[in-house]
Short mmCIF file of N, CA and C in Angstrom, two decimals:
data_model
loop_
_atom_site.label_atom_id
_atom_site.label_comp_id
_atom_site.label_asym_id
_atom_site.label_seq_id
_atom_site.Cartn_x
_atom_site.Cartn_y
_atom_site.Cartn_z
N MET A 91 1.06 -1.01 0.03
CA MET A 91 -0.15 0.37 0.05
C MET A 91 0.93 0.97 -0.08
N THR A 92 0.48 1.98 -1.01
CA THR A 92 1.31 3.65 -1.22
C THR A 92 0.61 4.35 -0.02
N ARG A 93 1.40 5.20 0.53
CA ARG A 93 1.20 6.18 1.91
C ARG A 93 2.14 7.24 0.95
N ALA A 94 0.81 8.27 0.60
CA ALA A 94 0.85 9.47 0.31
C ALA A 94 1.44 10.52 0.86
N ILE A 95 2.88 10.99 0.78
CA ILE A 95 2.76 12.34 1.02
C ILE A 95 2.29 13.46 1.23
N ARG A 96 2.17 14.02 2.25
CA ARG A 96 1.44 15.41 2.30
C ARG A 96 2.34 16.66 2.57
N ARG A 97 2.37 17.76 1.74
CA ARG A 97 3.49 18.79 1.91
C ARG A 97 2.15 20.02 2.20
N ALA A 98 3.06 20.80 3.09
CA ALA A 98 1.86 21.73 3.84
C ALA A 98 3.21 22.60 4.59
N PHE A 99 2.63 24.04 4.87
CA PHE A 99 3.43 25.05 5.98
C PHE A 99 2.56 25.26 6.70
N ALA A 100 3.63 25.81 7.60
CA ALA A 100 2.60 26.07 9.25
C ALA A 100 3.21 27.49 9.10
N ASP A 101 1.90 28.49 10.21
CA ASP A 101 2.67 29.84 9.97
C ASP A 101 3.30 30.03 11.63
N LEU A 102 4.88 29.87 11.62
CA LEU A 102 5.18 29.82 13.29
C LEU A 102 5.92 31.48 13.18
N SER A 103 6.71 31.43 14.69
CA SER A 103 6.99 32.57 14.77
C SER A 103 8.26 33.29 13.95
N VAL A 104 9.00 32.23 13.14
CA VAL A 104 9.52 32.92 12.34
C VAL A 104 8.87 32.94 10.77
N GLY A 105 7.95 32.98 10.76
CA GLY A 105 6.98 33.09 9.43
C GLY A 105 6.94 31.47 8.85
N GLN A 106 6.79 30.88 7.29
CA GLN A 106 5.92 30.17 7.41
C GLN A 106 7.06 29.03 7.10
N VAL A 107 7.24 28.14 8.08
CA VAL A 107 8.17 27.06 7.52
C VAL A 107 7.27 25.38 7.23
N HIS A 108 8.09 24.87 5.89
CA HIS A 108 7.21 23.97 5.07
C HIS A 108 7.67 22.73 5.60
N TYR A 109 6.91 21.83 5.94
CA TYR A 109 7.05 20.19 6.31
C TYR A 109 6.23 19.02 4.82
N ALA A 110 6.78 18.32 5.41
CA ALA A 110 5.73 16.93 4.67
C ALA A 110 5.82 15.94 5.60
N SER A 111 4.53 14.97 5.54
CA SER A 111 4.15 14.29 6.43
C SER A 111 3.40 12.91 5.96
N CYS A 112 3.45 11.68 6.36
CA CYS A 112 2.72 10.80 6.09
C CYS A 112 2.34 10.13 7.23
N GLY A 113 0.94 9.37 7.21
CA GLY A 113 0.57 8.71 7.75
C GLY A 113 -0.98 9.52 8.93
N ALA A 114 -1.45 8.80 9.73
CA ALA A 114 -2.80 9.22 9.92
C ALA A 114 -2.56 10.29 11.04
N ILE A 115 -3.53 11.59 10.95
CA ILE A 115 -2.96 12.49 12.14
C ILE A 115 -2.99 12.09 13.39
N ASP A 116 -4.02 11.39 13.61
CA ASP A 116 -4.15 10.66 15.39
C ASP A 116 -3.47 9.78 15.67
N ALA A 117 -1.59 9.49 14.40
CA ALA A 117 -0.86 8.22 15.24
C ALA A 117 -0.01 9.08 16.06
N PRO A 118 0.69 8.48 16.69
CA PRO A 118 1.77 8.98 17.17
C PRO A 118 3.01 9.48 16.34
N PRO A 119 3.35 10.47 16.74
CA PRO A 119 3.97 11.76 15.83
C PRO A 119 5.75 11.11 16.22
N VAL A 120 6.62 11.39 14.63
CA VAL A 120 7.62 11.25 14.50
C VAL A 120 8.57 12.62 13.65
N LEU A 121 9.25 13.46 14.32
CA LEU A 121 9.69 14.37 13.94
C LEU A 121 11.18 13.97 13.30
N LEU A 122 11.11 14.06 12.02
CA LEU A 122 12.65 13.77 11.13
C LEU A 122 13.30 15.26 11.21
N LEU A 123 14.76 15.15 11.34
CA LEU A 123 15.17 16.75 11.16
C LEU A 123 16.38 16.66 10.36
N HIS A 124 16.84 17.05 9.01
CA HIS A 124 17.38 16.51 8.28
C HIS A 124 18.84 17.20 8.44
N GLN A 125 19.95 17.03 8.01
CA GLN A 125 21.00 18.20 8.13
C GLN A 125 21.02 18.76 7.45
N SER A 126 22.22 20.00 7.76
CA SER A 126 22.41 21.02 7.28
C SER A 126 23.04 21.22 6.41
N PRO A 127 23.34 21.47 4.93
CA PRO A 127 21.95 22.32 4.27
C PRO A 127 21.36 21.81 3.69
N ARG A 128 20.78 20.77 4.05
CA ARG A 128 19.64 19.65 3.04
C ARG A 128 18.54 20.25 3.57
N SER A 129 17.24 19.03 3.32
CA SER A 129 15.77 19.64 3.33
C SER A 129 14.89 18.35 3.64
N TRP A 130 13.94 18.61 3.94
CA TRP A 130 12.95 17.26 4.15
C TRP A 130 13.08 16.15 3.16
N ARG A 131 13.29 16.17 1.83
CA ARG A 131 13.84 15.41 0.81
C ARG A 131 14.73 14.31 1.23
N GLU A 132 15.36 14.69 2.31
CA GLU A 132 16.31 13.46 2.71
C GLU A 132 15.79 12.17 3.40
N TYR A 133 14.10 12.49 3.92
CA TYR A 133 13.77 11.29 4.28
C TYR A 133 12.38 11.25 3.52
N GLU A 134 12.58 11.53 1.76
CA GLU A 134 11.28 11.18 1.21
C GLU A 134 10.89 9.73 1.20
N THR A 135 12.12 8.89 1.37
CA THR A 135 11.97 7.62 1.24
C THR A 135 11.32 6.53 2.36
N VAL A 136 11.98 6.85 3.35
CA VAL A 136 11.18 6.63 4.57
C VAL A 136 9.84 7.16 4.81
N LEU A 137 9.37 8.58 4.54
CA LEU A 137 8.29 8.66 5.37
C LEU A 137 6.85 8.10 5.04
N PRO A 138 7.48 6.86 4.10
CA PRO A 138 5.58 5.85 3.55
C PRO A 138 6.32 5.03 4.56
N LEU A 139 7.67 5.01 4.81
CA LEU A 139 7.50 3.35 5.79
C LEU A 139 6.93 3.71 7.16
N LEU A 140 7.54 5.05 7.67
CA LEU A 140 7.10 5.38 9.30
C LEU A 140 5.98 5.72 8.99
N GLY A 141 5.08 6.13 8.19
CA GLY A 141 3.50 6.50 8.18
C GLY A 141 2.73 5.29 8.25
N ALA A 142 3.55 4.21 8.14
CA ALA A 142 2.49 2.47 8.53
C ALA A 142 1.71 2.89 9.65
N ARG A 143 2.65 3.45 10.56
CA ARG A 143 2.80 3.36 12.50
C ARG A 143 2.44 4.46 12.95
N HIS A 144 2.46 5.96 12.34
CA HIS A 144 3.26 7.20 12.98
C HIS A 144 2.74 7.66 12.07
N ARG A 145 2.76 9.30 12.70
CA ARG A 145 2.56 10.25 11.83
C ARG A 145 3.97 10.61 11.69
N ALA A 146 4.74 10.52 10.74
CA ALA A 146 5.72 10.94 9.94
C ALA A 146 5.93 12.55 9.61
N ILE A 147 6.84 13.19 10.38
CA ILE A 147 6.67 14.36 9.85
C ILE A 147 8.06 14.78 9.40
N ALA A 148 8.62 15.20 8.62
CA ALA A 148 9.82 16.11 8.44
C ALA A 148 9.67 17.13 7.99
N MET A 149 10.44 18.37 8.69
CA MET A 149 10.14 19.64 8.35
C MET A 149 11.54 19.99 7.79
N ASP A 150 11.71 21.17 7.06
CA ASP A 150 12.59 22.31 6.75
C ASP A 150 13.17 22.84 7.40
N THR A 151 14.30 22.82 7.84
CA THR A 151 14.56 23.51 9.19
C THR A 151 14.86 24.79 8.98
N VAL A 152 14.45 25.88 9.56
CA VAL A 152 14.56 27.22 8.98
C VAL A 152 15.68 27.80 8.75
N GLY A 153 15.50 28.43 7.82
CA GLY A 153 16.01 28.61 6.55
C GLY A 153 16.74 27.94 5.30
N PHE A 154 16.23 26.94 5.50
CA PHE A 154 16.40 25.61 4.45
C PHE A 154 15.17 25.27 3.81
N GLY A 155 15.49 24.47 2.61
CA GLY A 155 14.59 23.93 1.74
C GLY A 155 13.95 25.45 1.77
N ASP A 156 12.60 24.51 1.71
CA ASP A 156 10.74 26.22 1.28
C ASP A 156 10.83 27.07 3.20
N SER A 157 11.50 26.54 3.93
CA SER A 157 10.79 27.52 5.40
C SER A 157 11.81 28.85 5.09
N ALA A 158 11.02 29.33 6.13
CA ALA A 158 11.78 31.07 6.09
C ALA A 158 12.54 31.17 7.09
N ALA A 159 13.67 32.13 6.67
CA ALA A 159 14.64 32.12 7.36
C ALA A 159 14.82 32.62 8.79
N GLY A 160 13.79 33.52 9.02
CA GLY A 160 13.33 34.37 9.98
C GLY A 160 14.44 35.15 10.18
N SER A 161 14.75 36.20 11.57
CA SER A 161 15.20 37.01 11.67
C SER A 161 16.94 36.95 12.65
N GLU A 162 16.48 35.42 13.33
CA GLU A 162 17.11 35.03 14.36
C GLU A 162 18.70 34.91 13.97
N PRO A 163 19.94 34.94 14.17
CA PRO A 163 20.59 34.22 13.99
C PRO A 163 20.47 32.70 13.93
N ALA A 164 21.52 31.64 12.93
CA ALA A 164 20.95 30.64 13.05
C ALA A 164 21.69 30.25 14.22
N SER A 165 21.18 29.27 15.07
CA SER A 165 21.90 28.19 15.74
C SER A 165 21.17 27.04 16.66
N ILE A 166 21.27 26.07 17.03
CA ILE A 166 20.48 24.85 17.11
C ILE A 166 19.64 25.08 17.99
N ALA A 167 19.72 26.08 19.10
CA ALA A 167 18.62 26.52 19.83
C ALA A 167 17.85 26.86 19.49
N HIS A 168 17.91 28.11 18.38
CA HIS A 168 16.87 28.40 17.84
C HIS A 168 16.15 27.71 16.56
N TRP A 169 17.20 26.95 15.81
CA TRP A 169 16.33 25.39 15.15
C TRP A 169 15.20 24.59 16.33
N ALA A 170 15.78 24.57 17.28
CA ALA A 170 14.85 23.92 18.28
C ALA A 170 13.48 24.12 18.79
N ARG A 171 13.72 25.34 19.16
CA ARG A 171 12.69 26.24 19.74
C ARG A 171 11.22 26.08 18.21
N VAL A 172 11.82 26.24 17.05
CA VAL A 172 10.67 26.39 15.63
C VAL A 172 10.40 25.00 15.73
N ALA A 173 11.07 23.99 16.12
CA ALA A 173 11.09 22.30 15.62
C ALA A 173 9.75 22.32 16.80
N ALA A 174 10.25 22.53 18.26
CA ALA A 174 9.09 22.30 18.89
C ALA A 174 7.87 23.09 18.69
N GLU A 175 7.64 24.53 17.83
CA GLU A 175 6.90 25.16 17.80
C GLU A 175 5.44 24.01 16.92
N LEU A 176 6.31 23.65 15.57
CA LEU A 176 6.00 22.77 15.00
C LEU A 176 4.96 21.39 15.25
#
């Protein structure tokens, strides 16, 4: 069974953050964070696999992929805050 990957944007404190997800909305979530300077596409093949039992979410980290850069300097703490917002 093929599970469709859904792409969307969330309006967060830094602006729009892009993410891709797969799986039921009410399934336990799993957040996938890509390496820098990459994007959610790093997880394109595993999203449907994880989506069989979880709501797999792969976000574009702030300033990468299709996500807004925001105005704060890049840092792990900043990226973590935005990931928690999502």
